[in-house]
PDB file of C-alpha atoms in Angstrom:
ATOM      1  CA  MET A 269      19.412 -21.845  33.283  1.00 76.00           C
ATOM      2  CA  ARG A 270      20.472 -23.482  29.984  1.00 78.00           C
ATOM      3  CA  LYS A 271      16.819 -23.688  28.848  1.00 79.00           C
ATOM      4  CA  THR A 272      16.337 -20.006  29.645  1.00 80.00           C
ATOM      5  CA  ILE A 273      19.394 -19.006  27.621  1.00 77.00           C
ATOM      6  CA  SER A 274      18.281 -21.186  24.719  1.00 77.00           C
ATOM      7  CA  TYR A 275      14.796 -19.663  24.852  1.00 76.00           C
ATOM      8  CA  LEU A 276      16.169 -16.100  24.935  1.00 76.00           C
ATOM      9  CA  TYR A 277      18.515 -16.861  22.036  1.00 73.00           C
ATOM     10  CA  LYS A 278      15.586 -18.204  20.010  1.00 80.00           C
ATOM     11  CA  LEU A 279      13.549 -15.082  20.797  1.00 76.00           C
ATOM     12  CA  ALA A 280      16.431 -12.824  19.781  1.00 84.00           C
ATOM     13  CA  PHE A 281      16.932 -14.478  16.380  1.00 93.00           C
ATOM     14  CA  THR A 282      13.435 -15.652  15.349  1.00 94.00           C
ATOM     15  CA  ASP A 283      10.693 -13.639  13.693  1.00 95.00           C
ATOM     16  CA  LEU A 284       7.652 -14.291  15.869  1.00 91.00           C
ATOM     17  CA  CYS A 285       5.146 -13.721  13.056  1.00 93.00           C
ATOM     18  CA  THR A 286       6.645 -16.242  10.622  1.00 96.00           C
ATOM     19  CA  GLY A 287       8.940 -18.570  12.546  1.00 94.00           C
ATOM     20  CA  LEU A 288      11.781 -17.717  10.144  1.00 97.00           C
ATOM     21  CA  LYS A 289      15.045 -16.188  11.286  1.00 97.00           C
ATOM     22  CA  ASN A 290      14.794 -12.433  11.849  1.00 97.00           C
ATOM     23  CA  ARG A 291      16.840  -9.359  10.924  1.00 96.00           C
ATOM     24  CA  ASN A 292      19.184  -9.939  13.893  1.00 96.00           C
ATOM     25  CA  ALA A 293      20.016 -13.417  12.592  1.00 96.00           C
ATOM     26  CA  TYR A 294      20.473 -11.989   9.086  1.00 97.00           C
ATOM     27  CA  GLU A 295      22.919  -9.349  10.329  1.00 96.00           C
ATOM     28  CA  GLU A 296      24.842 -12.042  12.238  1.00 96.00           C
ATOM     29  CA  LYS A 297      25.012 -14.169   9.063  1.00 96.00           C
ATOM     30  CA  LEU A 298      26.319 -11.190   7.066  1.00 95.00           C
ATOM     31  CA  SER A 299      28.965 -10.624   9.720  1.00 95.00           C
ATOM     32  CA  ARG A 300      30.080 -14.263   9.453  1.00 94.00           C
ATOM     33  CA  LEU A 301      30.296 -13.920   5.660  1.00 93.00           C
ATOM     34  CA  ARG A 302      32.260 -10.659   5.925  1.00 93.00           C
ATOM     35  CA  ASP A 303      34.710 -12.209   8.390  1.00 92.00           C
ATOM     36  CA  GLY A 304      35.215 -15.301   6.248  1.00 87.00           C
ATOM     37  CA  LYS A 305      33.702 -17.630   8.868  1.00 87.00           C
ATOM     38  CA  ASP A 306      31.078 -18.670   6.298  1.00 89.00           C
ATOM     39  CA  SER A 307      31.935 -19.184   2.643  1.00 87.00           C
ATOM     40  CA  LEU A 308      30.917 -16.934  -0.237  1.00 85.00           C
ATOM     41  CA  ARG A 309      31.833 -19.668  -2.706  1.00 86.00           C
ATOM     42  CA  ASN A 310      28.786 -20.776  -4.750  1.00 89.00           C
ATOM     43  CA  LEU A 311      26.521 -18.569  -2.639  1.00 92.00           C
ATOM     44  CA  ARG A 312      23.312 -17.349  -4.250  1.00 94.00           C
ATOM     45  CA  ILE A 313      21.143 -14.701  -2.641  1.00 96.00           C
ATOM     46  CA  VAL A 314      17.366 -14.685  -3.140  1.00 97.00           C
ATOM     47  CA  PHE A 315      15.238 -11.671  -2.209  1.00 97.00           C
ATOM     48  CA  ILE A 316      11.473 -12.150  -2.090  1.00 97.00           C
ATOM     49  CA  ASP A 317       9.218  -9.134  -1.687  1.00 96.00           C
ATOM     50  CA  ILE A 318       5.426  -9.191  -1.409  1.00 96.00           C
ATOM     51  CA  ASP A 319       3.881  -7.007  -4.086  1.00 95.00           C
ATOM     52  CA  ASN A 320       1.449  -4.323  -2.949  1.00 93.00           C
ATOM     53  CA  LEU A 321       1.317  -5.177   0.768  1.00 95.00           C
ATOM     54  CA  LYS A 322       0.091  -1.639   1.502  1.00 94.00           C
ATOM     55  CA  TYR A 323      -2.787  -2.233  -0.927  1.00 95.00           C
ATOM     56  CA  ILE A 324      -3.653  -5.476   0.900  1.00 96.00           C
ATOM     57  CA  ASN A 325      -3.501  -3.757   4.298  1.00 95.00           C
ATOM     58  CA  ASP A 326      -5.559  -0.754   3.156  1.00 96.00           C
ATOM     59  CA  ASN A 327      -8.230  -2.735   1.298  1.00 96.00           C
ATOM     60  CA  TYR A 328      -8.442  -6.039   3.177  1.00 96.00           C
ATOM     61  CA  GLY A 329      -7.138  -5.068   6.622  1.00 95.00           C
ATOM     62  CA  HIS A 330      -3.919  -5.604   8.530  1.00 94.00           C
ATOM     63  CA  TYR A 331      -4.979  -9.126   9.461  1.00 95.00           C
ATOM     64  CA  ALA A 332      -4.906  -9.930   5.743  1.00 95.00           C
ATOM     65  CA  GLY A 333      -1.499  -8.270   5.450  1.00 96.00           C
ATOM     66  CA  ASP A 334      -0.198 -10.499   8.259  1.00 96.00           C
ATOM     67  CA  GLU A 335      -1.777 -13.497   6.547  1.00 96.00           C
ATOM     68  CA  ALA A 336       0.061 -12.574   3.315  1.00 97.00           C
ATOM     69  CA  ILE A 337       3.375 -12.428   5.197  1.00 97.00           C
ATOM     70  CA  LYS A 338       2.699 -15.755   6.946  1.00 97.00           C
ATOM     71  CA  THR A 339       1.629 -17.419   3.685  1.00 97.00           C
ATOM     72  CA  VAL A 340       4.808 -16.383   1.879  1.00 98.00           C
ATOM     73  CA  ALA A 341       6.908 -17.509   4.873  1.00 98.00           C
ATOM     74  CA  LYS A 342       5.149 -20.886   4.907  1.00 97.00           C
ATOM     75  CA  CYS A 343       5.986 -21.368   1.225  1.00 98.00           C
ATOM     76  CA  ILE A 344       9.626 -20.416   1.892  1.00 98.00           C
ATOM     77  CA  ILE A 345       9.868 -22.889   4.776  1.00 97.00           C
ATOM     78  CA  LYS A 346       8.435 -25.692   2.621  1.00 97.00           C
ATOM     79  CA  SER A 347      10.560 -24.853  -0.450  1.00 97.00           C
ATOM     80  CA  PHE A 348      13.992 -24.138   0.914  1.00 97.00           C
ATOM     81  CA  ASP A 349      16.243 -26.657   2.625  1.00 94.00           C
ATOM     82  CA  LYS A 350      16.977 -26.533   6.362  1.00 91.00           C
ATOM     83  CA  LYS A 351      20.655 -25.909   5.570  1.00 93.00           C
ATOM     84  CA  ASP A 352      19.707 -22.789   3.562  1.00 96.00           C
ATOM     85  CA  PHE A 353      19.592 -19.535   5.484  1.00 97.00           C
ATOM     86  CA  CYS A 354      16.142 -17.910   5.203  1.00 98.00           C
ATOM     87  CA  ALA A 355      15.000 -14.859   7.134  1.00 98.00           C
ATOM     88  CA  ARG A 356      12.347 -12.195   7.227  1.00 97.00           C
ATOM     89  CA  TYR A 357      14.472  -9.217   6.282  1.00 92.00           C
ATOM     90  CA  GLY A 358      11.852  -6.607   7.083  1.00 89.00           C
ATOM     91  CA  GLY A 359       8.125  -5.898   6.738  1.00 91.00           C
ATOM     92  CA  ASP A 360       7.301  -7.742   3.522  1.00 95.00           C
ATOM     93  CA  GLU A 361      10.797  -8.727   2.441  1.00 96.00           C
ATOM     94  CA  PHE A 362      12.532 -12.066   2.837  1.00 98.00           C
ATOM     95  CA  VAL A 363      16.081 -13.155   2.082  1.00 97.00           C
ATOM     96  CA  CYS A 364      17.466 -16.643   1.483  1.00 97.00           C
ATOM     97  CA  MET A 365      21.095 -17.665   1.095  1.00 96.00           C
ATOM     98  CA  VAL A 366      21.535 -20.868  -0.858  1.00 95.00           C
ATOM     99  CA  TYR A 367      24.630 -22.829  -1.907  1.00 93.00           C
ATOM    100  CA  SER A 368      23.019 -25.257  -4.362  1.00 91.00           C
ATOM    101  CA  GLY A 369      19.724 -26.001  -6.084  1.00 92.00           C
ATOM    102  CA  VAL A 370      18.474 -22.423  -6.061  1.00 94.00           C
ATOM    103  CA  ARG A 371      16.435 -22.776  -9.271  1.00 95.00           C
ATOM    104  CA  ASP A 372      14.603 -25.823  -7.937  1.00 96.00           C
ATOM    105  CA  ARG A 373      13.855 -24.075  -4.649  1.00 97.00           C
ATOM    106  CA  ILE A 374      12.501 -20.965  -6.373  1.00 97.00           C
ATOM    107  CA  ALA A 375      10.384 -23.079  -8.726  1.00 97.00           C
ATOM    108  CA  GLU A 376       8.948 -25.014  -5.777  1.00 98.00           C
ATOM    109  CA  PHE A 377       8.302 -21.759  -3.884  1.00 97.00           C
ATOM    110  CA  GLN A 378       6.427 -20.328  -6.886  1.00 97.00           C
ATOM    111  CA  ARG A 379       4.430 -23.550  -7.299  1.00 97.00           C
ATOM    112  CA  LEU A 380       3.390 -23.547  -3.630  1.00 97.00           C
ATOM    113  CA  LEU A 381       2.570 -19.837  -3.662  1.00 97.00           C
ATOM    114  CA  GLY A 382       0.470 -20.388  -6.778  1.00 95.00           C
ATOM    115  CA  GLN A 383      -1.573 -22.968  -4.856  1.00 95.00           C
ATOM    116  CA  GLU A 384      -1.862 -20.750  -1.776  1.00 94.00           C
ATOM    117  CA  LYS A 385      -3.246 -17.839  -3.818  1.00 89.00           C
ATOM    118  CA  TYR A 386      -6.524 -19.709  -4.084  1.00 88.00           C
ATOM    119  CA  SER A 387      -6.921 -19.977  -0.305  1.00 90.00           C
ATOM    120  CA  VAL A 388      -6.702 -16.232   0.425  1.00 91.00           C
ATOM    121  CA  ASP A 389      -9.197 -13.452  -0.272  1.00 91.00           C
ATOM    122  CA  PHE A 390      -6.690 -10.911  -1.577  1.00 93.00           C
ATOM    123  CA  PRO A 391      -4.239 -10.683  -4.486  1.00 92.00           C
ATOM    124  CA  LEU A 392      -0.963 -12.349  -3.514  1.00 95.00           C
ATOM    125  CA  GLU A 393       2.040 -11.863  -5.774  1.00 95.00           C
ATOM    126  CA  VAL A 394       5.761 -11.542  -5.093  1.00 97.00           C
ATOM    127  CA  SER A 395       8.816 -10.171  -6.827  1.00 96.00           C
ATOM    128  CA  ILE A 396      11.980 -12.234  -6.680  1.00 96.00           C
ATOM    129  CA  GLY A 397      15.575 -11.251  -7.243  1.00 95.00           C
ATOM    130  CA  THR A 398      18.409 -13.735  -7.256  1.00 95.00           C
ATOM    131  CA  VAL A 399      22.119 -13.330  -7.946  1.00 92.00           C
ATOM    132  CA  GLU A 400      25.338 -15.222  -7.569  1.00 87.00           C
ATOM    133  CA  ARG A 401      28.517 -13.520  -6.440  1.00 79.00           C
ATOM    134  CA  ASP A 402      30.366 -11.917  -9.330  1.00 76.00           C
ATOM    135  CA  PHE A 403      34.012 -11.647  -8.284  1.00 73.00           C
ATOM    136  CA  ILE A 404      34.593  -8.758 -10.690  1.00 73.00           C
ATOM    137  CA  ARG A 405      31.528  -6.639  -9.859  1.00 77.00           C
ATOM    138  CA  ASP A 406      30.845  -7.434  -6.213  1.00 74.00           C
ATOM    139  CA  ASP A 407      32.823  -6.167  -3.274  1.00 78.00           C
ATOM    140  CA  GLY A 408      32.180  -8.996  -0.813  1.00 85.00           C
ATOM    141  CA  ILE A 409      28.796  -9.989   0.533  1.00 91.00           C
ATOM    142  CA  ASP A 410      27.531  -6.415   0.727  1.00 90.00           C
ATOM    143  CA  GLY A 411      27.949  -5.998  -3.035  1.00 88.00           C
ATOM    144  CA  VAL A 412      26.090  -9.244  -3.699  1.00 89.00           C
ATOM    145  CA  VAL A 413      23.208  -8.248  -1.422  1.00 91.00           C
ATOM    146  CA  LYS A 414      22.963  -4.786  -2.963  1.00 91.00           C
ATOM    147  CA  ARG A 415      22.879  -6.203  -6.491  1.00 89.00           C
ATOM    148  CA  CYS A 416      20.246  -8.778  -5.538  1.00 92.00           C
ATOM    149  CA  ASP A 417      18.052  -6.055  -4.055  1.00 92.00           C
ATOM    150  CA  GLU A 418      18.420  -4.077  -7.299  1.00 91.00           C
ATOM    151  CA  VAL A 419      17.373  -7.102  -9.376  1.00 92.00           C
ATOM    152  CA  MET A 420      14.289  -7.617  -7.206  1.00 92.00           C
ATOM    153  CA  ARG A 421      13.383  -3.888  -7.314  1.00 90.00           C
ATOM    154  CA  GLU A 422      13.729  -3.914 -11.102  1.00 91.00           C
ATOM    155  CA  GLN A 423      11.259  -6.812 -11.285  1.00 88.00           C
ATOM    156  CA  LYS A 424       8.816  -4.856  -9.092  1.00 86.00           C
ATOM    157  CA  LYS A 425       9.187  -1.825 -11.345  1.00 88.00           C
ATOM    158  CA  GLU A 426       8.551  -3.921 -14.473  1.00 86.00           C
ATOM    159  CA  LYS A 427       5.413  -5.342 -12.858  1.00 83.00           C
ATOM    160  CA  LYS A 428       4.335  -1.809 -11.842  1.00 72.00           C
ATOM    161  CA  CYS A 429       3.773  -2.843  -8.230  1.00 64.00           C
ATOM    162  CA  ASP A 430       2.437   0.460  -7.087  1.00 57.00           C
ATOM    163  CA  LYS A 431      -1.312  -0.106  -6.687  1.00 54.00           C
ATOM    164  CA  LYS A 432      -2.957   2.760  -4.918  1.00 51.00           C
ATOM    165  CA  ALA A 433      -5.344   2.045  -2.071  1.00 47.00           C
TER     166      ALA A 433
END
């Protein structure tokens, strides 16, 4: 019975495509941060979004799109520490919550992704947003997350990530 419960829990909170935590786990983490069960002190949020996934799907097939998602996830898993919280937020978006060493983790992620680009047959780029809680601007964790998403979206806009199929 205990194994069954453990298995069901894992299914409920793991993204089956990537092996990362899923949106359910992310929402649970946000709840813990809102309730003060987990600390906001020194927390940095990192959003990673695959650029032009629709272009990859439309021009190289959905298998390639899945491969892009898995490749980015693999680089996240190798770059971020086990104590960091990393999840697949949605389709081509990932979120990591880090308490220390965020610059080193992002640099390692970018290095690994740069190597992986040569092993795939499609263009693979990401946009990254990262912020630290600003006690004046941010209203709790939701404000931090919203601002991080805006930073990442601004980077996408600057890169003009809107390739047409």
